Coordinates of C-alpha atoms and ligand atoms in Angstrom, one line a residue:
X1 CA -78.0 -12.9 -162.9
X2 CA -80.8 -13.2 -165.2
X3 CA -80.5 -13.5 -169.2
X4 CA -82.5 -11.8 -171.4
X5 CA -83.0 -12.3 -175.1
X6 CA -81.8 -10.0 -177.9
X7 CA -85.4 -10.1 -179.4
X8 CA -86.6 -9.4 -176.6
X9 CA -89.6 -11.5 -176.5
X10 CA -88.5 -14.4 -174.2
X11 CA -88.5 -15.1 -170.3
X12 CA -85.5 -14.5 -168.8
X13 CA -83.4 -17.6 -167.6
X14 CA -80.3 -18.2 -165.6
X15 CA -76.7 -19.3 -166.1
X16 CA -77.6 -22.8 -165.8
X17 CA -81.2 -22.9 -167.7
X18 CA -79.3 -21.6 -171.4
X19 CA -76.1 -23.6 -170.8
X20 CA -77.6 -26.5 -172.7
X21 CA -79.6 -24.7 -175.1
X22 CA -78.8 -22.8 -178.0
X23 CA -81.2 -20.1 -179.6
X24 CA -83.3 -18.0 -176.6
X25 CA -87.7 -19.1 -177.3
X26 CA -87.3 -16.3 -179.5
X27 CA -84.6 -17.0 -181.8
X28 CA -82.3 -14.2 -180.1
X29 CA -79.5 -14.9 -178.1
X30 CA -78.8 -14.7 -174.2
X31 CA -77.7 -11.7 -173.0
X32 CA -77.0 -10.7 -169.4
X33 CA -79.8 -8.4 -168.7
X34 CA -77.1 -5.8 -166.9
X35 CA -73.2 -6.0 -167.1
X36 CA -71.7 -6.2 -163.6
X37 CA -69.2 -3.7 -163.1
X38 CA -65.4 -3.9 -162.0
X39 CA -64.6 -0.3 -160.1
X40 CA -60.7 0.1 -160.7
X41 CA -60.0 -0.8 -157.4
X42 CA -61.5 -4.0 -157.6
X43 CA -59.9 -4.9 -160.8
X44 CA -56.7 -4.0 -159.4
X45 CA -57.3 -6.4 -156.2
X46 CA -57.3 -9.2 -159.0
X47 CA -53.6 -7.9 -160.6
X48 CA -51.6 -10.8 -159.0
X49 CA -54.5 -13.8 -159.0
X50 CA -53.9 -17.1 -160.9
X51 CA -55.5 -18.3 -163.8
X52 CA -58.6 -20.2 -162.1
X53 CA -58.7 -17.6 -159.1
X54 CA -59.3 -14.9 -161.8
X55 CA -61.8 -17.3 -163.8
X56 CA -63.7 -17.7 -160.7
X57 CA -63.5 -14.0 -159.9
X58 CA -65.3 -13.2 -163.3
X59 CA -67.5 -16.2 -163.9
X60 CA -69.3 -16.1 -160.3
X61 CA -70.8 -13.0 -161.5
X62 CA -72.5 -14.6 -164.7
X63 CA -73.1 -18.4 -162.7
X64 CA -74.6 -17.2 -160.0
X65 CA -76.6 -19.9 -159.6
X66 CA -74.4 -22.6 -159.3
X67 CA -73.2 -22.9 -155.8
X68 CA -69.7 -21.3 -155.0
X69 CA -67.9 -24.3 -153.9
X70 CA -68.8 -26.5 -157.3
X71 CA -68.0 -23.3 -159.7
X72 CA -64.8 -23.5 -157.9
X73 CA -64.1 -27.1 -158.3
X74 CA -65.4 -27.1 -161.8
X75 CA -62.6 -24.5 -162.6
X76 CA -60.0 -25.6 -160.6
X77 CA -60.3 -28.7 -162.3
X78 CA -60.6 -27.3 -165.3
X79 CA -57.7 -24.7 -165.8
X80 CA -54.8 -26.5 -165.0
X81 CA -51.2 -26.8 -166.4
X82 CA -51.6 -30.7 -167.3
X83 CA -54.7 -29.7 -169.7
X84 CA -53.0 -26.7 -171.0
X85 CA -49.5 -27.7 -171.0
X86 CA -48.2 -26.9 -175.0
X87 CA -46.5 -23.5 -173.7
X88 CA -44.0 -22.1 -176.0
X89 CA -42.2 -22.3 -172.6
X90 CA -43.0 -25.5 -171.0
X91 CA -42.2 -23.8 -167.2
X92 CA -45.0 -21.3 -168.1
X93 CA -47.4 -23.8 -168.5
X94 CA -48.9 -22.9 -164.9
X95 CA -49.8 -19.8 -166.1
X96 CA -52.4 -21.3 -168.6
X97 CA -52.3 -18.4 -171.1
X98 CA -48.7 -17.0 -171.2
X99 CA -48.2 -13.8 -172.7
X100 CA -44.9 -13.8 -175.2
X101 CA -43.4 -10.1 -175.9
X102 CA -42.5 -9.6 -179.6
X103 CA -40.8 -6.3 -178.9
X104 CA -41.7 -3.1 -176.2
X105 CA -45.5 -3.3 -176.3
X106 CA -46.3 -5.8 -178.5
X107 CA -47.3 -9.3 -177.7
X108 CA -48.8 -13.0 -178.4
X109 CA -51.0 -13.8 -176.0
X110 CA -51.2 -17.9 -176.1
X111 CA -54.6 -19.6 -176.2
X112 CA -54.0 -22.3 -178.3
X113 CA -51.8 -24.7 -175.1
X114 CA -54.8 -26.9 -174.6
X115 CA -55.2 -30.4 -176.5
X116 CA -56.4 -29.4 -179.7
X117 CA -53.7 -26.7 -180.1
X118 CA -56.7 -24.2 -180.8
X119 CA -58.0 -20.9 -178.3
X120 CA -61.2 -22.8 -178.8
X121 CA -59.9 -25.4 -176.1
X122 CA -60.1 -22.7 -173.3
X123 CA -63.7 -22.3 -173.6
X124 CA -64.7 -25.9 -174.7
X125 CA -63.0 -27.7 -172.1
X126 CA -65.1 -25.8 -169.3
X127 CA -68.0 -26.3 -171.2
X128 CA -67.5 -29.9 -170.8
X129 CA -67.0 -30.0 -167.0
X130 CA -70.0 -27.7 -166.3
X131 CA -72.3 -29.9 -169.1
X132 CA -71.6 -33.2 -166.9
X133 CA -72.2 -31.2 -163.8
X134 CA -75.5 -29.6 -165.0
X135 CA -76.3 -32.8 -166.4
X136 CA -75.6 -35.0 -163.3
X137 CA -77.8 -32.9 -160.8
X138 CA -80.9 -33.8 -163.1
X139 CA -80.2 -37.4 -164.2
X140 CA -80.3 -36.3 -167.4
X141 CA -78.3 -37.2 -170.6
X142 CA -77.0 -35.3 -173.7
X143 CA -76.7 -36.3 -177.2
X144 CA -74.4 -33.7 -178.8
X145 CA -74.8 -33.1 -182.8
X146 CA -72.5 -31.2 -184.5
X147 CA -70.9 -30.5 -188.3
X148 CA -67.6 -29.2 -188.5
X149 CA -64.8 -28.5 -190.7
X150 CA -62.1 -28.6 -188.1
X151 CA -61.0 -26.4 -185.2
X152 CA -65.1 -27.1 -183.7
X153 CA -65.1 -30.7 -183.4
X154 CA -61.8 -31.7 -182.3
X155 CA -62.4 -29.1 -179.3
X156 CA -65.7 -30.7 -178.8
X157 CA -64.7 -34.0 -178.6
X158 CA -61.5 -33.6 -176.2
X159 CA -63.9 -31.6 -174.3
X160 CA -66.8 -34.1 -174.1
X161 CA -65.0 -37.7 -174.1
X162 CA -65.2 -39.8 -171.3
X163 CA -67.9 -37.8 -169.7
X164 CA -70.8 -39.1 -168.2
X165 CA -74.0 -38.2 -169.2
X166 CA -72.8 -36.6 -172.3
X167 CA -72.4 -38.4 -176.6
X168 CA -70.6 -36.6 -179.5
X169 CA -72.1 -37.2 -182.9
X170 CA -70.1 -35.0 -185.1
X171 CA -70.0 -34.8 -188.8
X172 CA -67.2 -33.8 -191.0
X173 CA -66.3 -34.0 -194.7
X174 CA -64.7 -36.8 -195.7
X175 CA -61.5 -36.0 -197.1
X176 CA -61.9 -32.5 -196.5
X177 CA -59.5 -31.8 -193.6
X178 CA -55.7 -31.6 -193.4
X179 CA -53.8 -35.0 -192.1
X180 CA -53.4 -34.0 -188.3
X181 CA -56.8 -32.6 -188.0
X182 CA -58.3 -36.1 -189.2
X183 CA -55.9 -38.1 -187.1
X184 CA -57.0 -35.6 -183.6
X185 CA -60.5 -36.4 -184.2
X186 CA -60.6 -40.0 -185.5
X187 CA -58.2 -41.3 -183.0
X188 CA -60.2 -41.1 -180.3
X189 CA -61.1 -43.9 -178.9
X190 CA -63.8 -42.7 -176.1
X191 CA -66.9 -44.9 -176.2
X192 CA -69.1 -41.8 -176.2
X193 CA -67.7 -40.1 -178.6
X194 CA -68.5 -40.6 -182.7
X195 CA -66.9 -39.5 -185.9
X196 CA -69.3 -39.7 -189.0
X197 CA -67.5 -38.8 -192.0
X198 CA -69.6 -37.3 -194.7
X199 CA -69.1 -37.9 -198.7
X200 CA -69.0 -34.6 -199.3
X201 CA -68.6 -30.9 -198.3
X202 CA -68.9 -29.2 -194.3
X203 CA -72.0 -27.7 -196.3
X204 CA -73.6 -31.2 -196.6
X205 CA -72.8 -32.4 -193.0
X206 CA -74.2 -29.0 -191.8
X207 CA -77.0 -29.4 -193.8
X208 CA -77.9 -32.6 -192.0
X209 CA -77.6 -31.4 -188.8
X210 CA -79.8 -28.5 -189.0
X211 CA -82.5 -31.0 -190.9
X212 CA -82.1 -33.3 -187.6
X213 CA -82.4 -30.2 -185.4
X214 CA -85.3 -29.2 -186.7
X215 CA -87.4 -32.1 -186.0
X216 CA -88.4 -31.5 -182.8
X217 CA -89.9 -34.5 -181.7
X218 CA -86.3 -36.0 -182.7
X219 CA -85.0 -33.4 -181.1
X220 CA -86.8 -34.1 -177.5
X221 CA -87.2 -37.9 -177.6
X222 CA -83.2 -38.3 -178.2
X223 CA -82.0 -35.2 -176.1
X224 CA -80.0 -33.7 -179.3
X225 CA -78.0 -30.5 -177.9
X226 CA -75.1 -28.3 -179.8
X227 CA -72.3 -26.8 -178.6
X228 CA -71.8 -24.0 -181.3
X229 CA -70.3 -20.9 -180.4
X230 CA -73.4 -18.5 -179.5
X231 CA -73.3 -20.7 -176.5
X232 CA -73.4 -18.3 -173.4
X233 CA -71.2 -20.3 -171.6
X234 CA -68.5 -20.3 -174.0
X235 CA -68.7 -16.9 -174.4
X236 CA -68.2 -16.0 -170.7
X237 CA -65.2 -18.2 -170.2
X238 CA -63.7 -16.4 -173.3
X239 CA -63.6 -13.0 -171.3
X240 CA -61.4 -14.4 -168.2
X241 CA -58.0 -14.3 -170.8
X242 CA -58.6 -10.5 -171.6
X243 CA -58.4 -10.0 -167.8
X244 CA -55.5 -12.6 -167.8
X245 CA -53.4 -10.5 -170.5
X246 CA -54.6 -7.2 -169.4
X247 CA -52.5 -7.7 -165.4
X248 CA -49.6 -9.2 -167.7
X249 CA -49.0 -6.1 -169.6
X250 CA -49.5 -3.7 -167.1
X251 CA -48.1 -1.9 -163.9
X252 CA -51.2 -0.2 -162.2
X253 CA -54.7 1.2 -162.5
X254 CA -55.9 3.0 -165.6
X255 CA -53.4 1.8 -167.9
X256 CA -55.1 1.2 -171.4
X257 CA -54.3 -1.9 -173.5
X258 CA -55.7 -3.0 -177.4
X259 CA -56.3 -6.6 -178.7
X260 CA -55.9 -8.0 -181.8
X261 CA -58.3 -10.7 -182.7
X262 CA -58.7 -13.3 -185.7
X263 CA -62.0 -13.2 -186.0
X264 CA -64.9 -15.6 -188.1
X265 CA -68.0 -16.1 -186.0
X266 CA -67.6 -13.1 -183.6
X267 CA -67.4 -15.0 -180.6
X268 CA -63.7 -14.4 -179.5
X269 CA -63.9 -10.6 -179.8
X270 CA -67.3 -10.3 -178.5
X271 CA -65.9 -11.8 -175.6
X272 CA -63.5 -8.6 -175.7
X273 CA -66.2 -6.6 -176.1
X274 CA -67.9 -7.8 -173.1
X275 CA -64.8 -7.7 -170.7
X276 CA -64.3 -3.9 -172.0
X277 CA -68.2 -3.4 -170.4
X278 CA -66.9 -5.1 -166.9
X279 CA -65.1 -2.5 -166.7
X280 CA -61.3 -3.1 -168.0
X281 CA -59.3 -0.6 -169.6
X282 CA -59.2 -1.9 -173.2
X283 CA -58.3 1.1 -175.6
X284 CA -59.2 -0.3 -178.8
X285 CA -60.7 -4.1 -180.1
X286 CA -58.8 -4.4 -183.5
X287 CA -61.1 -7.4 -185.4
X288 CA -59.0 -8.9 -188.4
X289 CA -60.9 -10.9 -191.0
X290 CA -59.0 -12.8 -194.1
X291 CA -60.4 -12.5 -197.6
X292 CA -63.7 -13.0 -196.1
X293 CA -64.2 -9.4 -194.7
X294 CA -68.2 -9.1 -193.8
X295 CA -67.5 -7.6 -190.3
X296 CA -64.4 -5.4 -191.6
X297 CA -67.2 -4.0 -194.2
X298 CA -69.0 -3.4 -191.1
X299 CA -67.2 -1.4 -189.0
X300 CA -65.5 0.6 -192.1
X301 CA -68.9 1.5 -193.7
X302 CA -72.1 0.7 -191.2
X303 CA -73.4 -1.7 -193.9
X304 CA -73.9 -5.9 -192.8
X305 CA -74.2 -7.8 -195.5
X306 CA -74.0 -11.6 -194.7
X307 CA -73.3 -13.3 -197.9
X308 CA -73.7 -17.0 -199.1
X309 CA -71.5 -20.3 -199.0
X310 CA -71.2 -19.5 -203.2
X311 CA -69.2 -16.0 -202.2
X312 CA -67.5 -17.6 -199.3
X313 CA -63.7 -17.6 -199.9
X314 CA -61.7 -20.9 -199.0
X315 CA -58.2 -19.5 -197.3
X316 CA -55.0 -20.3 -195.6
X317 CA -56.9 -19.6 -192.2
X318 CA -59.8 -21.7 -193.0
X319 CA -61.4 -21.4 -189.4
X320 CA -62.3 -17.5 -190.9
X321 CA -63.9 -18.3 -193.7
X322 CA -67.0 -17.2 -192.2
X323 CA -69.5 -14.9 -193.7
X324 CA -72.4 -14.8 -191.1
X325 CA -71.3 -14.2 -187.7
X326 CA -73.5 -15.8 -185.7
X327 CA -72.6 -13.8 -182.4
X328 CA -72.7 -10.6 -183.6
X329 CA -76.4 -9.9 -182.6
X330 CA -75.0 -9.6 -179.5
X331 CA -72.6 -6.3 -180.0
X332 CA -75.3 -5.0 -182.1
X333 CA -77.9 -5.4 -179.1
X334 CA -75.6 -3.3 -177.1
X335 CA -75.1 -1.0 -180.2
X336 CA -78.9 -0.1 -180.5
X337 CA -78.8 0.5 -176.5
X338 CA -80.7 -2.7 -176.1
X339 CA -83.9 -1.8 -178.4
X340 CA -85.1 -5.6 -179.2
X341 CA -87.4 -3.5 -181.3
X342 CA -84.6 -1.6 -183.2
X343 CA -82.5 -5.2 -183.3
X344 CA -86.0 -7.4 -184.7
X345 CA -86.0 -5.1 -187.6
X346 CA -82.1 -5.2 -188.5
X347 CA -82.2 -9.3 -188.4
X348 CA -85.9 -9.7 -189.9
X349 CA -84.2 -8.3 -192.9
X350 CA -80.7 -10.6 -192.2
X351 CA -82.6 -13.9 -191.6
X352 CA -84.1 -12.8 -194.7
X353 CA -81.3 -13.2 -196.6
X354 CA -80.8 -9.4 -196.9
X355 CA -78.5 -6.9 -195.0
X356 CA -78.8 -3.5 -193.2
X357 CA -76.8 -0.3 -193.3
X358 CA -76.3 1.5 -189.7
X359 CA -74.5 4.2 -191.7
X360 CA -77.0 7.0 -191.6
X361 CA -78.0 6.3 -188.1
X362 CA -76.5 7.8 -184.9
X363 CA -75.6 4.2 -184.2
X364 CA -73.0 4.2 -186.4
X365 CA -70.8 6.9 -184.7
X366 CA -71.3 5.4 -181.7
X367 CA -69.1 2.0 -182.9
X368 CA -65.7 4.0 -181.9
X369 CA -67.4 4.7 -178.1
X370 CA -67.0 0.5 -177.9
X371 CA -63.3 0.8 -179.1
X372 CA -63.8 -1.1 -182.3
X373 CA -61.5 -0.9 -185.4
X374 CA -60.4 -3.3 -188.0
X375 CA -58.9 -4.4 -191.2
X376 CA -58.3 -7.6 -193.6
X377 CA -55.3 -9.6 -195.2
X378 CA -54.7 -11.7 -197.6
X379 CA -53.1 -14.3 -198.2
X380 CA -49.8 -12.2 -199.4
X381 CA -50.1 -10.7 -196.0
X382 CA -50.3 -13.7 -193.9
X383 CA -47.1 -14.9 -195.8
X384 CA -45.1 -12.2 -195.3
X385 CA -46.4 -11.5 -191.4
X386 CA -45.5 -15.7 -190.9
X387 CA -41.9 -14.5 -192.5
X388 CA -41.3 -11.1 -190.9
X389 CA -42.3 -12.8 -187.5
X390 CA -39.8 -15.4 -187.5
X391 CA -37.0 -13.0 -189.0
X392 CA -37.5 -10.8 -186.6
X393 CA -38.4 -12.8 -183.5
X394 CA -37.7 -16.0 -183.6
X395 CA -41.5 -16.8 -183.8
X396 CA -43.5 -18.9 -186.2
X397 CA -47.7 -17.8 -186.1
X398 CA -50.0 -19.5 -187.7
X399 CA -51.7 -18.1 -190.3
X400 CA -55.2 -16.8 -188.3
X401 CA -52.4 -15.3 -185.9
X402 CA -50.9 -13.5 -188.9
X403 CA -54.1 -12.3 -190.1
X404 CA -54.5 -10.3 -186.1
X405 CA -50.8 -9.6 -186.6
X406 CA -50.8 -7.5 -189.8
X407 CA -54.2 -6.1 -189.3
X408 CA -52.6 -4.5 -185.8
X409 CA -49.7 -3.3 -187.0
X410 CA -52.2 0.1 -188.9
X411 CA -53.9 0.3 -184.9
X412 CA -50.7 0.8 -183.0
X413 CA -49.9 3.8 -180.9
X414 CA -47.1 4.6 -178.5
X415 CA -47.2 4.0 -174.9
X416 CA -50.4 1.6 -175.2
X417 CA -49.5 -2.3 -175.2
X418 CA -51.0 -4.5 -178.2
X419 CA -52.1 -7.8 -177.0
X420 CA -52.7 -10.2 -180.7
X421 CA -55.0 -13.3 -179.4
X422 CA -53.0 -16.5 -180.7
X423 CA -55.4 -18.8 -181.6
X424 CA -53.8 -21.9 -183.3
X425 CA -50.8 -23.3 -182.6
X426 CA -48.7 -23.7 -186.3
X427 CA -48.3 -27.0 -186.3
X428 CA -52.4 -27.1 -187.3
X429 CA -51.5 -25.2 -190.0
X430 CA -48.6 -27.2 -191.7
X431 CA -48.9 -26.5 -195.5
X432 CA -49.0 -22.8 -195.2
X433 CA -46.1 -22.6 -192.5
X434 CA -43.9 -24.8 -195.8
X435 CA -45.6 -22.6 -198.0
X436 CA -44.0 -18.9 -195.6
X437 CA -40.8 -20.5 -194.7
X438 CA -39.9 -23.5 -196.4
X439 CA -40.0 -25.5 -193.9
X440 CA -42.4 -27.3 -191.5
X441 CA -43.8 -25.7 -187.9
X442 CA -42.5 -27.3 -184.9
X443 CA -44.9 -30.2 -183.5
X444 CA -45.5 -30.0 -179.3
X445 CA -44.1 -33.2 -177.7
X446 CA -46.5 -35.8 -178.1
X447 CA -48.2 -35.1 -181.1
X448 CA -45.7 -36.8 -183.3
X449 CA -46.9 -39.2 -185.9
X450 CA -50.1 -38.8 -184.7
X451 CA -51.5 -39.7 -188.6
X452 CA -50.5 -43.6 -187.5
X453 CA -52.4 -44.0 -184.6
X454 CA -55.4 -46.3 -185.6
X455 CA -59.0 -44.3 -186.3
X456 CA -62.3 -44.8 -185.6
X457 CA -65.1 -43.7 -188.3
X458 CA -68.0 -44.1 -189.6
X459 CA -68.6 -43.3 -193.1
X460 CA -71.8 -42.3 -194.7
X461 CA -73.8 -40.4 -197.4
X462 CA -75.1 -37.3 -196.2
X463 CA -78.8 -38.3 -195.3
X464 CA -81.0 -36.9 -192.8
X465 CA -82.7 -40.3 -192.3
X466 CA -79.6 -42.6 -192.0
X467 CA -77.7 -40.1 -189.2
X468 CA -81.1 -40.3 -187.2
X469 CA -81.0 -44.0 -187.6
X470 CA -77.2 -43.7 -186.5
X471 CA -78.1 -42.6 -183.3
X472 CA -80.9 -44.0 -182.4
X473 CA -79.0 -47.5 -183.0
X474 CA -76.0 -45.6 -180.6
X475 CA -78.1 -44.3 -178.0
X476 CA -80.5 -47.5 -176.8
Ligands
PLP501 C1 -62.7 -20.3 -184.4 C2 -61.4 -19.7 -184.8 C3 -61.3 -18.3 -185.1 C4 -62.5 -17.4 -185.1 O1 -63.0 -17.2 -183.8 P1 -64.5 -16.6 -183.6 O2 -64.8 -16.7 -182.2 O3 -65.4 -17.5 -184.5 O4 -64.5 -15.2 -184.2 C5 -60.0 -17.8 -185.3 N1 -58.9 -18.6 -185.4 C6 -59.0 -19.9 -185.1 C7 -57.7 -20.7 -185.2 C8 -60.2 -20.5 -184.8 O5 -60.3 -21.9 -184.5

């Protein structure tokens, strides 16, 4: 399988030549220059497979240049029960994504069982294993940079520590992140793995990294890589759980089923989007967004209209609060049947600082052909859904669940099963749960009193200069 660029204007590469880059030459993204295609009888040959069988049934297509015996070890090893083991239902833990039924065609489906007790675990933690693989056959080593405000940099680091080859340097804002959140990341003990804490804002640390990234001879002399979420990889390992669901909440061939997805950077869903090209029956791809609703405006009125960190709204499901989605490029490529020409012009005026309006263009009509709908919430909404789901269920979401939840409820239809991707576990989100239902979210077995273990962290001024001389000193 060969991977193409969205702008059109790089060399194709394989699987294993963008898994440690970011950006394509061009500045696009990779692409898979065809999708290959599940016939139904396939697809239903894969109905009763396990969690790795059917992660190794889609990801072979996409890695076909690693050799079949080591893609299988590197998933076998990588999807197992002990790693994802925070199941609502403990004995379900074998099934690595359990789906829970709300009521007659409507259900959770649970990403957020791996260590960080965040869907982003289910991608990251592969990413990991295939990054020391890649890395061992060439002797090389990785120095991994990275800002976050959260969710990111705890899955990077439980993904990453211990393994050989591979250092985490990742920023965050001092200060900035809830109690449990700072006690995941700085807790770690791993030798390659390093917590700088930034006076100041996930603005400023990101600011630093991209000033490091961009000197290049930096850049190359100290290997620094990034595991952000246009990462190919990442994305791919994302579209095994819509198979995954799909067989859970369906009897036979040609049954249709529509997901629910939380969505900030685009990467979840476009992994939806992507598993709906393979060929599975996915009616509809319902993409919630909180009070920050640039890709609701999207798909409601054809106009994309990035905006800036000053009209970025901070909200109860912080790990939204997005307002340039850096994977969409991808669903647009697809959109403009794969015209780099058609998709240079829409992001010359986006990297610009501008937007672009599909509205008037026979693209836009063409967005309900790929399934897509979607709506917002606020933070009302995300109350009430927390509430309503635990009156009525016996469930407590967290609050980027609830977002998916309400924004579903306006997309169902009878007959056709809703699938809402849970993608945090509550107890991340402690303050809002009080705030919904007065009192505080369950915590999985072994993250009790995590707040006293002891922590490890650097803190620092945000300065390009002293984070270089950071890891130089950390690397030699
Ligand atoms: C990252 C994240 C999202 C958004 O996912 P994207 O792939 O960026 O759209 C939603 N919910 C939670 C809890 C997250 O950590």
């Amino acid at each position: 399988m060969k991977y193409v660029s969205t702008r059109g204007q790089a060399e194709p590469k394989q699987f294993l030549d963008i898994l440690l880059g970011g950006l394509m030459e061009d500045g696009g993204l990779a692409m898979p220059e065809r999708y290959p295609r599940f016939t139904p009888d396939e697809l239903e040959a894969l109905r009763s497979k396990s969690y790795p069988d059917l992660a190794f049934a889609v990801l072979s297509r996409f890695a076909d240049d690693i050799p079949t015996e080591d893609l299988k070890a590197l998933i076998d090893r990588t999807y197992t029960a002990a790693v994802y083991c925070n199941a609502r239902d403990a004995s379900r833990a074998n099934e690595i994504t359990p789906l829970t039924t709300l009521e007659p065609d409507l259900h959770l489906l649970e990403l957020s069982n791996g260590p960080t007790l965040a869907f982003k675990d289910m991608a990251m933690q592969l990413l990991g294993n295939l990054f020391e693989y890649a890395l061992a056959r060439t002797g090389q080593s990785l120095n991994i940079l990275g800002a976050t405000s959260g969710d990111t940099g705890s899955a990077a680091e439980y993904a990453m520590r211990g393994k050989r080859g591979v250092r985490v340097f990742m920023l965050s804002p001092w200060g900035k992140m809830s109690p449990f959140q700072r006690a995941q990341m700085y807790s770690l003990q791993d030798e390659n793995i390093y917590n700088i804490a930034i006076r100041g804002m996930f603005d400023d640390a990101q600011d630093v990294v991209k000033a490091v990234s961009n000197d290049l001879t930096f850049k190359r002399e100290y290997a620094i890589g990034t595991v952000n979420s246009i990462n190919w990889a990442r994305v791919s390992a994302q579209v095994v759980y819509y198979f995954k669901a799909y067989f859970a909440c369906t009897r036979g061939a040609g049954e249709e089923v529509s997901f629910a997805v939380p969505s900030g950077n685009f990467g979840n869903i476009c992994a939806g989007h992507i598993a709906r090209q393979l060929g599975l029956p996915i009616r509809k791809l319902v993409l919630a967004t909180n009070e920050n609703d640039v890709l609701d405006e999207f798909f409601r009125t054809g106009v994309y209209r990035p905006r800036g960190t000053a009209e970025t709204h901070e909200t109860s499901s912080p790990s939204m609060d997005i307002s340039k989605a850096s994977n969409f490029e991808r669903f647009i490529f697809d959109l403009v049947d794969r015209d780099s020409a058609v998709l240079r012009d829409l992001w010359g005026e986006v990297d610009a600082g501008g937007a672009f309006d599909l509205a008037a263009t026979p693209y836009f009509a063409r967005i309900a052909d790929y399934g897509f709908v979607s709506g917002s919430s606020t933070h009302a909404d995300r109350l009430n859904t927390i509430r309503e789901t635990s009156q009525r269920y016996g469930v407590t979401v967290d609050p980027h669940t609830a977002d998916a939840l309400k924004v579903a409820a306006a997309y169902r239809e009878a007959g056709v099963p809703m699938v809402v991707l849970e993608t945090a576990l509550p107890a991340k989100f402690e303050e809002t749960i009080v705030e919904a239902l007065g009192r505080s979210p369950e915590r999985p077995a072994g993250y009790e009193g995590i707040e006293a273990l002891p922590q490890r962290v650097e803190v620092m001024d945000p300065g390009v200069a002293a984070i270089k001389r950071f890891i130089v000193a950390h690397v030699s």
